[in-house]
Short mmCIF file of C-alpha atoms and ligand atoms in Angstrom, two decimals:
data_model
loop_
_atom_site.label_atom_id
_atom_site.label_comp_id
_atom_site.label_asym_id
_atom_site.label_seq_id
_atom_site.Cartn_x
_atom_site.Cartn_y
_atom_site.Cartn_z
CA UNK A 1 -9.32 17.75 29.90
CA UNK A 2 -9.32 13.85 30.32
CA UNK A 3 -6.03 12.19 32.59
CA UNK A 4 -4.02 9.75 31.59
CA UNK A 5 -6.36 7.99 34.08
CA UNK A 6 -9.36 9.03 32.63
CA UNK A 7 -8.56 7.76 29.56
CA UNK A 8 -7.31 4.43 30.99
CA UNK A 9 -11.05 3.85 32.92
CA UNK A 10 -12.86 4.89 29.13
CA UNK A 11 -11.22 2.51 27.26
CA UNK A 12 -11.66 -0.70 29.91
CA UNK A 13 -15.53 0.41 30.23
CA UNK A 14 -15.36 0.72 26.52
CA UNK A 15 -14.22 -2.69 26.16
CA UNK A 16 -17.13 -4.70 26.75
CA UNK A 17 -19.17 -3.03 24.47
CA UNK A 18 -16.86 -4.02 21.48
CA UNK A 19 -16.82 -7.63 22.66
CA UNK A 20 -20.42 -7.94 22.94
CA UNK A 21 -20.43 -6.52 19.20
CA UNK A 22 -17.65 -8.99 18.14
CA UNK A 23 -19.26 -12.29 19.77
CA UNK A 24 -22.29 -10.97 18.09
CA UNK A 25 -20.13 -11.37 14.56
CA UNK A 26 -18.61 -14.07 15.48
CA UNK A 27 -21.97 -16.02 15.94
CA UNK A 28 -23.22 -15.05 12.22
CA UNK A 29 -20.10 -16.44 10.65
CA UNK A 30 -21.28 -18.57 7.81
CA UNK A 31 -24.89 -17.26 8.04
CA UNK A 32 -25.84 -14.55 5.94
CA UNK A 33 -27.34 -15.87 2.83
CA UNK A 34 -26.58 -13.99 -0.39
CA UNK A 35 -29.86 -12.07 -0.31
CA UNK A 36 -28.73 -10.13 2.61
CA UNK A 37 -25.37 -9.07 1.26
CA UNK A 38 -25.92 -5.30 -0.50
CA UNK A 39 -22.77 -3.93 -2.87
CA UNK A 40 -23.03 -0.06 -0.78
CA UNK A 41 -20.66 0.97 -3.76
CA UNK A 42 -18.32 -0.68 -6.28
CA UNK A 43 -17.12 -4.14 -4.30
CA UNK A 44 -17.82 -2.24 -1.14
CA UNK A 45 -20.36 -5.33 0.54
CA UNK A 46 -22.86 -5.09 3.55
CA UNK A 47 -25.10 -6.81 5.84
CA UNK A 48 -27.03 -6.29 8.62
CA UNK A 49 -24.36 -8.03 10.31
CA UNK A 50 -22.47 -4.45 10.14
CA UNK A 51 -25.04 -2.67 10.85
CA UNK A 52 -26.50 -4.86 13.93
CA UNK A 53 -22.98 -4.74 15.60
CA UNK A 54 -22.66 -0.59 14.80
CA UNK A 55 -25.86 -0.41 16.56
CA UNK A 56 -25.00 -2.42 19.73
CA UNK A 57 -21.82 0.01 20.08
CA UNK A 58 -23.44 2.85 19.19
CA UNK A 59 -25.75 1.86 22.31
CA UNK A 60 -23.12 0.87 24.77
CA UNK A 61 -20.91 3.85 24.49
CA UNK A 62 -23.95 6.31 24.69
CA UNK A 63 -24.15 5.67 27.94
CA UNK A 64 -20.55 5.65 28.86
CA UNK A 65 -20.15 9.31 27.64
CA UNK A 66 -23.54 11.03 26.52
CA UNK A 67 -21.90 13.70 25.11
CA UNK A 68 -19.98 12.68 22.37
CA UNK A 69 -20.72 12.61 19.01
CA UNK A 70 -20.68 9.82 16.34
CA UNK A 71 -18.62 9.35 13.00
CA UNK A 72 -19.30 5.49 12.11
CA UNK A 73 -19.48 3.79 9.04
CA UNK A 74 -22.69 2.31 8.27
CA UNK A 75 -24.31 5.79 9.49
CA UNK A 76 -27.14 3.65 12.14
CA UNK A 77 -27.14 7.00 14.09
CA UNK A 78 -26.62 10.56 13.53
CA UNK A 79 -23.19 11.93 12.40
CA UNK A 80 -21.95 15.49 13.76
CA UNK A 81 -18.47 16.74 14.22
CA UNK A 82 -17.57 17.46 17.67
CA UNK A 83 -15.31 18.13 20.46
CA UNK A 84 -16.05 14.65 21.42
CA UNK A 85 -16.03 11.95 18.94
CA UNK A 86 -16.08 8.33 18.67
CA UNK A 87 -15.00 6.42 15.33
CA UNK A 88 -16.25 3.14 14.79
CA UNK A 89 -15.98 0.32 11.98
CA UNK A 90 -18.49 -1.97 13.39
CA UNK A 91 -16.85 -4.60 10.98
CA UNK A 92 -13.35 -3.95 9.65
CA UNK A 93 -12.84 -6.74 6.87
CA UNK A 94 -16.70 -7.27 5.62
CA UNK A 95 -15.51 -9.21 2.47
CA UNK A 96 -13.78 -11.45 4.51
CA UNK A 97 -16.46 -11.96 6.92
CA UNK A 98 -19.00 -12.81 3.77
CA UNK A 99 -16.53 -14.91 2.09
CA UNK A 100 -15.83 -16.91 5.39
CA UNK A 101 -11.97 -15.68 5.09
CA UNK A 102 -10.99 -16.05 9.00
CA UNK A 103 -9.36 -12.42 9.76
CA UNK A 104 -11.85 -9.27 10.44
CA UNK A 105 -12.23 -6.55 13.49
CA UNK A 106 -14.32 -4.42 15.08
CA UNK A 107 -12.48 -1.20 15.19
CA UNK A 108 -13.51 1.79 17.85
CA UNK A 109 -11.35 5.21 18.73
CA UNK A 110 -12.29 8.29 20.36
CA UNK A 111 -11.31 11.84 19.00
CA UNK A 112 -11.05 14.89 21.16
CA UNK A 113 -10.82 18.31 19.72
CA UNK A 114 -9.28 16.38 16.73
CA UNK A 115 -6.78 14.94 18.46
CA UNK A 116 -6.94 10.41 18.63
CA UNK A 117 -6.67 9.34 22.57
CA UNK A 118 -8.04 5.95 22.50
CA UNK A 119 -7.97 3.11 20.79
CA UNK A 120 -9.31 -0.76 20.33
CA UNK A 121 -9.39 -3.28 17.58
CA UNK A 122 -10.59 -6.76 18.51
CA UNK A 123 -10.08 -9.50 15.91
CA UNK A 124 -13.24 -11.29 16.03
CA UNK A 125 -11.75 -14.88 15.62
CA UNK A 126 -8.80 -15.00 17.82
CA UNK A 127 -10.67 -12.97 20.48
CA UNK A 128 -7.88 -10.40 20.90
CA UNK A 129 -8.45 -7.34 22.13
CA UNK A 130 -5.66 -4.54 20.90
CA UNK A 131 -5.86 -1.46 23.24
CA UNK A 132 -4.27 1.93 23.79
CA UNK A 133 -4.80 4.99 24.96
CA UNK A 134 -2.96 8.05 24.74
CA UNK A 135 0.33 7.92 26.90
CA UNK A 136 -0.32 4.65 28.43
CA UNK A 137 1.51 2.16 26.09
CA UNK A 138 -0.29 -0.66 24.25
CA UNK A 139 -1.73 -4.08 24.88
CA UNK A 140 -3.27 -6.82 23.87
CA UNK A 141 -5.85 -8.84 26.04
CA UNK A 142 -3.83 -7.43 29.24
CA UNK A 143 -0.40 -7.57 27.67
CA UNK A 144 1.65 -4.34 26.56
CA UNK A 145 3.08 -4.52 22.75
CA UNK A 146 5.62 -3.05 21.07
CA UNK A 147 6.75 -2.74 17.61
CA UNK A 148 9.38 -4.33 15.78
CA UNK A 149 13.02 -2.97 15.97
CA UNK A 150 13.72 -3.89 12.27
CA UNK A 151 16.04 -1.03 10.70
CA UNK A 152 16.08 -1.91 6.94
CA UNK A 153 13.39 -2.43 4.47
CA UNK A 154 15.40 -5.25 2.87
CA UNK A 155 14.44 -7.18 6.18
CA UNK A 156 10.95 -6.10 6.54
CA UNK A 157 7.49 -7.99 6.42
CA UNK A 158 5.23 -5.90 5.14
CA UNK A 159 1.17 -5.11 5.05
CA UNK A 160 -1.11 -3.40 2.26
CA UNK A 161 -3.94 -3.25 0.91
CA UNK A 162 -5.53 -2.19 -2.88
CA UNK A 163 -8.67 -0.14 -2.93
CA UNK A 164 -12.14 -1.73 -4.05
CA UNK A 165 -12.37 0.68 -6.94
CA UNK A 166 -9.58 2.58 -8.59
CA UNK A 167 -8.74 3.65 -11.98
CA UNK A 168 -5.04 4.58 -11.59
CA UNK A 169 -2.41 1.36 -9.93
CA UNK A 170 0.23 3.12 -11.53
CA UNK A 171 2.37 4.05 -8.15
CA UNK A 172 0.45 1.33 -6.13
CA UNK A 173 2.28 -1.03 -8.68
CA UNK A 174 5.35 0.93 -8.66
CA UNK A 175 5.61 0.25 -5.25
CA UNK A 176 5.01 -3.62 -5.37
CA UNK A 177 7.45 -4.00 -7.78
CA UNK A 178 9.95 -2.09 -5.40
CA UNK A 179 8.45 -4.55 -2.30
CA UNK A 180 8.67 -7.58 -4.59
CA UNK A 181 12.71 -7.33 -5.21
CA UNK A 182 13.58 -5.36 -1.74
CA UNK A 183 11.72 -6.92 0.95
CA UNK A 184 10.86 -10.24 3.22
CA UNK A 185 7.63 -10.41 1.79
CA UNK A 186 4.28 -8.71 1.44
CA UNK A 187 0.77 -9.65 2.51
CA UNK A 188 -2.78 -8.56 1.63
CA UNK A 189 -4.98 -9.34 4.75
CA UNK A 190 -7.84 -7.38 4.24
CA UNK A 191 -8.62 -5.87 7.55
CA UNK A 192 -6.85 -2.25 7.70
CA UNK A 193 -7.90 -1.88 11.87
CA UNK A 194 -5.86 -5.35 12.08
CA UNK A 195 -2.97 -4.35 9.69
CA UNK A 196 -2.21 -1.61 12.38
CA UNK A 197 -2.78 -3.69 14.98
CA UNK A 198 -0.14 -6.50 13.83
CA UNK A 199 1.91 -3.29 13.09
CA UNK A 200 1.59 -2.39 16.86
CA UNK A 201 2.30 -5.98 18.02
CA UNK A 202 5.40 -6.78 15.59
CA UNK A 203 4.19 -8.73 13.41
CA UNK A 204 4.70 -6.89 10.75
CA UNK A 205 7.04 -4.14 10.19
CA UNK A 206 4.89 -1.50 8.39
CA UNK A 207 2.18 -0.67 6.57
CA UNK A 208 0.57 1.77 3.97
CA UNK A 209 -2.72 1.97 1.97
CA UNK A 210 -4.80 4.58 0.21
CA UNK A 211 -8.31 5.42 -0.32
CA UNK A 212 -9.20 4.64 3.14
CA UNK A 213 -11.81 7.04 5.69
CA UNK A 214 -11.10 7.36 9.19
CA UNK A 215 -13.37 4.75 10.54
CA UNK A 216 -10.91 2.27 9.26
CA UNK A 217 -7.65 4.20 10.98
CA UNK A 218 -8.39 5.87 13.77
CA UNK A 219 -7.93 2.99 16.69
CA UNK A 220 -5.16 1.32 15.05
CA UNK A 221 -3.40 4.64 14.39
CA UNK A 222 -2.86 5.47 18.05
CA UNK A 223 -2.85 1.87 19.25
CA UNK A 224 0.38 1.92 16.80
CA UNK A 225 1.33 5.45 18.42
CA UNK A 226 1.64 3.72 22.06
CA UNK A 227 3.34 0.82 20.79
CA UNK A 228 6.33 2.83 19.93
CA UNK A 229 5.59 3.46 15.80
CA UNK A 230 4.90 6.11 14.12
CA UNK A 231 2.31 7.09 11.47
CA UNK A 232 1.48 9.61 9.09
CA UNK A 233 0.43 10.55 5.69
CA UNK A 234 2.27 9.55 2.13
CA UNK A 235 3.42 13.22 2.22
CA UNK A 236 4.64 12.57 5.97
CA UNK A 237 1.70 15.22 7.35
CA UNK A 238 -0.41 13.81 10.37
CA UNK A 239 -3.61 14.07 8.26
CA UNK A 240 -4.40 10.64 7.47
CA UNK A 241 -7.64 10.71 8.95
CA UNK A 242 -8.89 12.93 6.58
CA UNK A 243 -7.35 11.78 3.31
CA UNK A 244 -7.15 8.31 3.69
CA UNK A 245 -3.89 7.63 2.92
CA UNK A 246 -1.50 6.21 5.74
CA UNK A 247 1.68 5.15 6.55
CA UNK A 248 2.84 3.09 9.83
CA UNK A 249 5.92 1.67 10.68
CA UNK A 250 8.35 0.77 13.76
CA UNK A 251 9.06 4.23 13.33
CA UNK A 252 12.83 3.20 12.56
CA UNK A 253 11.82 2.43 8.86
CA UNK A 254 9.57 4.82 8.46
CA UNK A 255 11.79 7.23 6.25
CA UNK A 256 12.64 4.75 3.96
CA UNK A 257 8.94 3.85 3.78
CA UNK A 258 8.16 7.61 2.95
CA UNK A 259 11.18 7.50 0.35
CA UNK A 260 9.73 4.86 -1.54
CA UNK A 261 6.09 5.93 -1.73
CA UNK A 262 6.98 9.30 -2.48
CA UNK A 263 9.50 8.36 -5.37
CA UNK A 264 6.60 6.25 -7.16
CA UNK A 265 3.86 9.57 -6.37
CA UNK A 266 6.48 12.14 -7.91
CA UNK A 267 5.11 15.17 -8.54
CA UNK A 268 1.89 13.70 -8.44
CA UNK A 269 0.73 13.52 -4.61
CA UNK A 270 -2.72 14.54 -5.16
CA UNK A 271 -5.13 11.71 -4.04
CA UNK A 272 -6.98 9.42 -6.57
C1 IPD B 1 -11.91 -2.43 4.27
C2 IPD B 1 -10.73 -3.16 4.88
C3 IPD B 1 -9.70 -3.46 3.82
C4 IPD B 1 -9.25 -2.22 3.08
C5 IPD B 1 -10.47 -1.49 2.51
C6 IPD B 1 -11.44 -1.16 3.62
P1 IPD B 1 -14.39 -2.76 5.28
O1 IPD B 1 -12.88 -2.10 5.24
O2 IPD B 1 -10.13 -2.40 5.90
O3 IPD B 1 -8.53 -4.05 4.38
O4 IPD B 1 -8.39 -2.59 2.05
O5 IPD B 1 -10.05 -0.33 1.86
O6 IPD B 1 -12.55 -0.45 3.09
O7 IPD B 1 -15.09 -2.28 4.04
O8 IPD B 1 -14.23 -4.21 5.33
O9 IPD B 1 -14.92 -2.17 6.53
CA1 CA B 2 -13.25 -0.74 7.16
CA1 CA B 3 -16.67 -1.91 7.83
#
């Protein structure tokens, strides 16, 4: 069983390693030619800017902790469940990155036995590191965070984001049109790891999306934890790792948030 302390020594060692990654990003901004860019599914892009950056993390935190396993996105080295995991999106916000919109991560958690107890998402153009680990509070680049103390959706700013490929909007409309008349506004930013993490630092006040996997999640789920939020599924569960579907908020919101989404889902939670 890892201390609090433990923990706290990972995720500084760990840090490094997901700088080095997100200089390397930084420095191929603007330079992958069209060529390089492969669609991995519908309007789901990749380069080997992804998978260049999965590999130097991959590397790095092999030799912080030998023993864990690996669940990353781009799949650059074998994937096995484990007591012991790490969860890595090398490059959270690849369509930004190719389109030369200014706003992508790299996004890194560890899992033991199931459980998240680290965290870091480092916005690649601001150079700001978001950090947590499990009972030690949140920071960014040295200094803790904390979420927003809004109490009523009417005065909320909120995230989202739309899946790449998706047959049914109907409730992800439903619940625009609710956001559009009772709300301070919504944004599309197209980073989910940096969603959370503006969740965490209170910038925003909460945030939902579907059809996500865990890669994209994991760190800014318990960096939002630390900061004082909560998170869960659209049926209020913790299992948003697994079905992709998540809900953070300043914690104070986040029944009304639940209402809302649940109304437009009705009887029909089952994931699309
Ligand atoms: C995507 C981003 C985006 C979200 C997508 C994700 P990627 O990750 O997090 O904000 O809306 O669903 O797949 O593909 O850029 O790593
Ligand atoms: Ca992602
Ligand atoms: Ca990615």
């Amino acid at each position: 069983m890892l201390s609090e302390k433990d923990l706290q020594a990972l995720c500084l060692s760990a840090m490094p390693t997901v700088r080095k990654a997100s200089h390397f990003i930084f420095k191929q901004i603007g330079k992958v030619s069209d060529d390089a860019i492969e669609a991995k599914e519908k309007n789901s892009l990749v380069s080997f800017v992804d998978k260049t950056a999965e590999e130097m993390i991959v590397e790095g935190l092999q030799k912080i902790l030998p023993e864990a396993k690996f669940l990353t996105e781009e799949g650059t080295v074998e994937q096995n469940e484990g007591d012991v995991r790490w969860i890595i999106d090398p490059l959270d916000g690849t369509t930004n990155f190719l389109h030369n919109v200014p706003h992508f991560s790299v996004s890194v958690a560890l899992e033991i036995n199931g459980e998240l107890v680290m965290g870091i998402v480092e916005e690649v153009n601001r150079k700001e590191t978001h950090y947590a680990w499990k009972n030690g509070g949140a920071f960014m680049n040295g200094r803790p965070i904390q979420v927003t103390k809004t109490e009523k959706t009417e005065d909320a700013v909120l995230v989202t984001g739309f899946p790449y490929s998706i047959e049914d909007t109907g409730p992800i409309l439903t619940i625009l049109d609710h956001w559009i008349k009772n709300s301070r506004g919504i944004r599309r930013l197209g980073s989910a790891a940096l969603d959370l993490a503006y969740v965490a630092k209170g910038i925003f006040d909460f945030y939902y999306e579907t059809t996500l996997n865990a890669w994209d999640v994991a760190a800014g789920a318990i960096i939002v934890k630390e900061a004082g939020g909560m998170v869960s599924e659209y049926d209020g569960n913790d299992t948003f790792l697994d079905s992709g579907r998540i809900l953070a908020t300043n914690g104070r919101l986040h029944q009304q948030v639940l209402d809302v989404i649940q109304r437009a889902y009705g009887d029909n939670m089952i994931i699309v």
